[in-house]
Coordinates of C-alpha atoms in Angstrom, one line a residue:
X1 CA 1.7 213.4 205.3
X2 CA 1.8 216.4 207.4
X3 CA 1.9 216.2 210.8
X4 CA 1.4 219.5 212.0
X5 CA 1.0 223.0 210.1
X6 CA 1.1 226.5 211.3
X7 CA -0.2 229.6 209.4
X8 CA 0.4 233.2 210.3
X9 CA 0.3 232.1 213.9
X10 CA 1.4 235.0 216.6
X11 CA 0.7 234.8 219.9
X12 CA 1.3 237.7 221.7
X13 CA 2.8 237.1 225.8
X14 CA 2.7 239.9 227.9
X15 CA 3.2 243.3 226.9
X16 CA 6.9 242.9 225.3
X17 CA 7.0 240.0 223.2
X18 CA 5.1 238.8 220.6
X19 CA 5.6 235.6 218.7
X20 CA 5.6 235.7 214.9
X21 CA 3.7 235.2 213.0
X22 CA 4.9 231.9 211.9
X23 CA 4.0 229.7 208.9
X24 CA 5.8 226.1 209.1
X25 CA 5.0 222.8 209.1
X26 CA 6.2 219.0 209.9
X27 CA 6.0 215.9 208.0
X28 CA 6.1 212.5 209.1
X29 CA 9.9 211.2 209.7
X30 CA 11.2 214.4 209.8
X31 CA 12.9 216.0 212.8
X32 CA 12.9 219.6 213.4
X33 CA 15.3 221.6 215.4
X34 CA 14.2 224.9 217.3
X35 CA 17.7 227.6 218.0
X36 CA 17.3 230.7 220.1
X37 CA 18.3 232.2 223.0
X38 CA 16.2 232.4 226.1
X39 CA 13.2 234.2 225.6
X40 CA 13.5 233.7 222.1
X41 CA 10.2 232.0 221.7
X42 CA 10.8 228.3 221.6
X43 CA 8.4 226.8 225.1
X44 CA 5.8 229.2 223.8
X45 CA 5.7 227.6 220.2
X46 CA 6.0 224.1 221.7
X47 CA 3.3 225.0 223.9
X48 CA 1.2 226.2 221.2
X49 CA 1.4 222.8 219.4
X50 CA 0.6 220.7 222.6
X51 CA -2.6 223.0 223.0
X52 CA -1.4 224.3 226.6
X53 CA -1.9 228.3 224.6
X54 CA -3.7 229.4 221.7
X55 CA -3.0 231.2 219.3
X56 CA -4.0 234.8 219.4
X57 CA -3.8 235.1 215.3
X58 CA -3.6 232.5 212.7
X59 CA -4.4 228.6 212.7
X60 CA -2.3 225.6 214.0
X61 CA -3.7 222.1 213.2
X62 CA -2.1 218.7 214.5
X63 CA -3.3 215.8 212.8
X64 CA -5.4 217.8 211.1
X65 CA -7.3 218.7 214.2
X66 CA -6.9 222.5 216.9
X67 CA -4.8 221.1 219.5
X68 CA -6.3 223.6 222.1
X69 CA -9.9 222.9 221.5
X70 CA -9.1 219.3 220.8
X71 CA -6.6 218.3 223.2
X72 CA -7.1 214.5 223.9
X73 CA -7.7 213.7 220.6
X74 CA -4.1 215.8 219.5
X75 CA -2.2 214.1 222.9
X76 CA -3.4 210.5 222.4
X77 CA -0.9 210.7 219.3
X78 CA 1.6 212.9 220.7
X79 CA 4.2 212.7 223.2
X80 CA 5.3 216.0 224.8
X81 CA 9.1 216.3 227.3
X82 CA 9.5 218.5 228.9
X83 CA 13.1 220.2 230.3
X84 CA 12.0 219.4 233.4
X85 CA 9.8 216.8 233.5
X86 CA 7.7 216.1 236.8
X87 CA 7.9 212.5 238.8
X88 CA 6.7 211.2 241.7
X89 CA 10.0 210.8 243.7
X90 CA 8.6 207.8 245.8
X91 CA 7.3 206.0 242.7
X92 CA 9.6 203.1 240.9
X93 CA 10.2 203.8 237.7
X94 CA 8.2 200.8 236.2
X95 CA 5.7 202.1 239.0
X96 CA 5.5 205.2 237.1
X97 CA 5.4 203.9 233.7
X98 CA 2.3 202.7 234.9
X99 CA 0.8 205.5 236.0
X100 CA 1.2 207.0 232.6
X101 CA -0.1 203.9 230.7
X102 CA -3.9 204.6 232.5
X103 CA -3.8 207.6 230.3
X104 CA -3.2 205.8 226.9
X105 CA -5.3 203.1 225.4
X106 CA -2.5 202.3 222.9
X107 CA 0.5 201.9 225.6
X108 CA 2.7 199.2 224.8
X109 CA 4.3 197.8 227.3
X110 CA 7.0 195.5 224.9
X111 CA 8.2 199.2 223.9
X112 CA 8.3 200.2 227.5
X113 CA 10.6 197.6 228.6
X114 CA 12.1 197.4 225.2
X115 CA 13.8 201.0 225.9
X116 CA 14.2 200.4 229.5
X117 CA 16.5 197.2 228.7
X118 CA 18.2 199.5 225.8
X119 CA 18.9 202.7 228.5
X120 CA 20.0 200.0 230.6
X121 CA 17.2 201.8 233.2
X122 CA 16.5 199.5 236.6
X123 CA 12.9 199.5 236.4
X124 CA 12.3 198.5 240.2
X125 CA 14.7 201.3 241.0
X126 CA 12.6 204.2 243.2
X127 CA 12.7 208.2 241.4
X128 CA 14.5 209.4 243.7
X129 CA 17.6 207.2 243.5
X130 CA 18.0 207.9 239.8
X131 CA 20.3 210.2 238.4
X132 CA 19.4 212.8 235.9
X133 CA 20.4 211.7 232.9
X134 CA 18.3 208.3 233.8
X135 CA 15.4 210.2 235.0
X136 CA 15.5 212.2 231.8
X137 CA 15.5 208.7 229.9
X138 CA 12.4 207.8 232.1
X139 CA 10.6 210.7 231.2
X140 CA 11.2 209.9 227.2
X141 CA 10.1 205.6 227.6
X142 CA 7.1 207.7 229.4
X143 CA 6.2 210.1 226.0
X144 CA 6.8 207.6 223.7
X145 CA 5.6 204.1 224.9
X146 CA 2.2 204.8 223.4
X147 CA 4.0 205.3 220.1
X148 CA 2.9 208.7 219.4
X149 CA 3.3 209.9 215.6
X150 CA 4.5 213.8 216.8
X151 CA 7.1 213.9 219.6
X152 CA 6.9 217.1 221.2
X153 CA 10.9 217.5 223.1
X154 CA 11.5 221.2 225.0
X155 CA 15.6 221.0 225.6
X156 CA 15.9 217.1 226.0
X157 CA 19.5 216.8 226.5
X158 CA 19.9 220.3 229.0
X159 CA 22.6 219.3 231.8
X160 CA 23.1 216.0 230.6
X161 CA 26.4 214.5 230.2
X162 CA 27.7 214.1 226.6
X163 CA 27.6 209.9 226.4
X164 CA 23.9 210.0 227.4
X165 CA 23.1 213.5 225.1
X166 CA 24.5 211.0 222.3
X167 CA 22.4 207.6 223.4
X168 CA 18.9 210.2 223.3
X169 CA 20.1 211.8 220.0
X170 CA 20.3 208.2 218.9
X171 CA 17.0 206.7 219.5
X172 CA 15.2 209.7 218.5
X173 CA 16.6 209.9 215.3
X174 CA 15.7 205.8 215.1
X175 CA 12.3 206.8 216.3
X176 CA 11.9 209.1 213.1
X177 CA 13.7 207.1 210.8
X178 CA 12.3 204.2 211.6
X179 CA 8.7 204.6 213.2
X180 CA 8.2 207.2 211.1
X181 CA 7.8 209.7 214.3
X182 CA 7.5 213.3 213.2
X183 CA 10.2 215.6 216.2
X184 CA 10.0 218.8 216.9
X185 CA 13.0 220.0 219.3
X186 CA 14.2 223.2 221.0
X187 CA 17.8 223.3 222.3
X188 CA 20.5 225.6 223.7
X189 CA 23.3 222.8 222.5
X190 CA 23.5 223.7 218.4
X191 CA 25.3 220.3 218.6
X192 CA 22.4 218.1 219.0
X193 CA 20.7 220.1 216.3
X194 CA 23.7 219.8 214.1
X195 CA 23.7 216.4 215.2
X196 CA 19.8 215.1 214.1
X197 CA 17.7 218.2 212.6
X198 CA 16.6 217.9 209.3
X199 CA 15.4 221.4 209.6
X200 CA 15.6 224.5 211.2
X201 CA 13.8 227.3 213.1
X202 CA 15.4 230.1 214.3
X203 CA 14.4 232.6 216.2
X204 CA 15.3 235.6 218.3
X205 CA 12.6 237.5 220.3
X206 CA 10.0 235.9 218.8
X207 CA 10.7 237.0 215.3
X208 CA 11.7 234.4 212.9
X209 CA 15.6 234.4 211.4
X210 CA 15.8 231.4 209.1
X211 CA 13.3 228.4 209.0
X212 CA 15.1 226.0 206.2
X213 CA 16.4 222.9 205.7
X214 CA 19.7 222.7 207.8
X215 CA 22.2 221.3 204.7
X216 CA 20.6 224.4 202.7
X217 CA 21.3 226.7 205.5
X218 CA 25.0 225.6 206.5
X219 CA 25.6 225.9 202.4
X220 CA 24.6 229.2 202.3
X221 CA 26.3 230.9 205.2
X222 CA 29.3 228.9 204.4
X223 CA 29.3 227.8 207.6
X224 CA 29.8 223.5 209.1
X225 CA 27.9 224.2 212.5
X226 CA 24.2 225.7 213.1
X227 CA 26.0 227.6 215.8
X228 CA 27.7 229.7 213.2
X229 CA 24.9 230.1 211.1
X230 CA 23.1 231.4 214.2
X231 CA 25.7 234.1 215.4
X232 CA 26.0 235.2 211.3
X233 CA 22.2 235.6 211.2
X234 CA 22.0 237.9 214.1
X235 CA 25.2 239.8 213.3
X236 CA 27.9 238.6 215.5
X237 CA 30.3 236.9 213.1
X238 CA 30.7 238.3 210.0
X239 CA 29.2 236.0 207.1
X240 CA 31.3 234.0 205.0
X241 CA 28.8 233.1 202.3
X242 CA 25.6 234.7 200.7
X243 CA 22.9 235.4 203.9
X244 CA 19.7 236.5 203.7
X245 CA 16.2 235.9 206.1
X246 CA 13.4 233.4 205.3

């Protein structure tokens, strides 16, 4: 089952860059990882899929449905993390959780406390006391709680120290594995790609350098780390192996 797909979408920002166009797509269970450098294109196309933009060419359907012209019915079954996710600093954080729950009918709370207990998160602890790495883990119980079928994740792991980067690559990869939770992810740390993607985009001033399975792509570059690939594909380390665009 797909759970989103994208057609010859380009959506043009300003006068000096232009996204696309881009044709991929997501199945169910499957993770995919996002590389570029900033400005590269990555918020926009994550934006584009939670129907904050629209596309100015081409078609992007979520569940089937135009996430811009049918936002609740596209969020209700998606969770979307931003890098920097807003709070309300004098909340607590099972305060907050609730907040969030008014806006989903299918909020489970025995998931909510479920990952609260497994970040080993203080859920009478106020915002403002928590570090980042726990507010970032707050911010994910509050996108997935509802048990969405498409997490939406723009640089989860950015600042984060690498103990807690590895305990959120963790349960997301459980969360597709075993919920079956179709992830898209952008990030500037290839190790986290390299770490849970089973594919990947990526891009460089909104054009498109390689969209492929990420075993595929680290067997033909010749290469053991995304990172690699990346630099080859935009001609900064010579290539070891046969490389050629998507």
């Amino acid at each position: 089952m797909e759970v989103f797909e994208l057609e010859d979408v380009v959506k043009v920002r300003g006068p000096g860059f232009t996204l696309g166009p881009l044709s991929l797509s997501l199945g169910a269970g499957e993770i995919l990882g996002i590389m570029g450098p900033n400005g590269a294109g990555k918020t926009t196309l994550l934006k584009l899929l939670w129907g904050f933009l629209r596309p100015d060419e081409g078609e992007i359907k979520v569940f089937g449905r135009t996430p811009h012209l049918e936002q609740v019915a596209v969020r209700i079954r998606a969770g979307y993390l931003a890098e920097s996710p807003h709070f309300y600093e004098w909340m607590t954080a099972e305060r907050f959780l609730l907040f969030i729950a008014g806006f989903y009918p299918g909020w489970d709370w025995s998931r909510a406390y479920e990952l609260l207990e497994e970040f080993g998160l203080d859920a009478s602890k106020q915002i403002d006391r928590l570090s980042k790495g726990n507010r970032m883990k707050l911010a994910l119980i509050a996108a997935v709680s509802h048990r969405p079928q498409l997490l939406i994740l723009d640089e989860p792991t950015s600042g984060l120290d690498p103990l807690i980067r590895v305990d959120l690559l963790d349960t997301l990869r459980r969360m597709a594995r075993e919920a079956n939770v179709g992830i898209v992810l952008s990030s500037h740390v290839s190790d986290d790609l390299d770490r849970i993607a089973d594919t990947i985009l990526m891009l460089d001033s909104g054009s498109v350098l390689e969209y492929a399975p990420t075993a595929s792509l680290l067997k033909r570059y010749g290469r053991h780390q995304l990172e690699e690939v990346f630099l080859n594909a935009i001609g900064r380390i010579p290539a070891t192996g046969t490389a050629h665009r998507a």
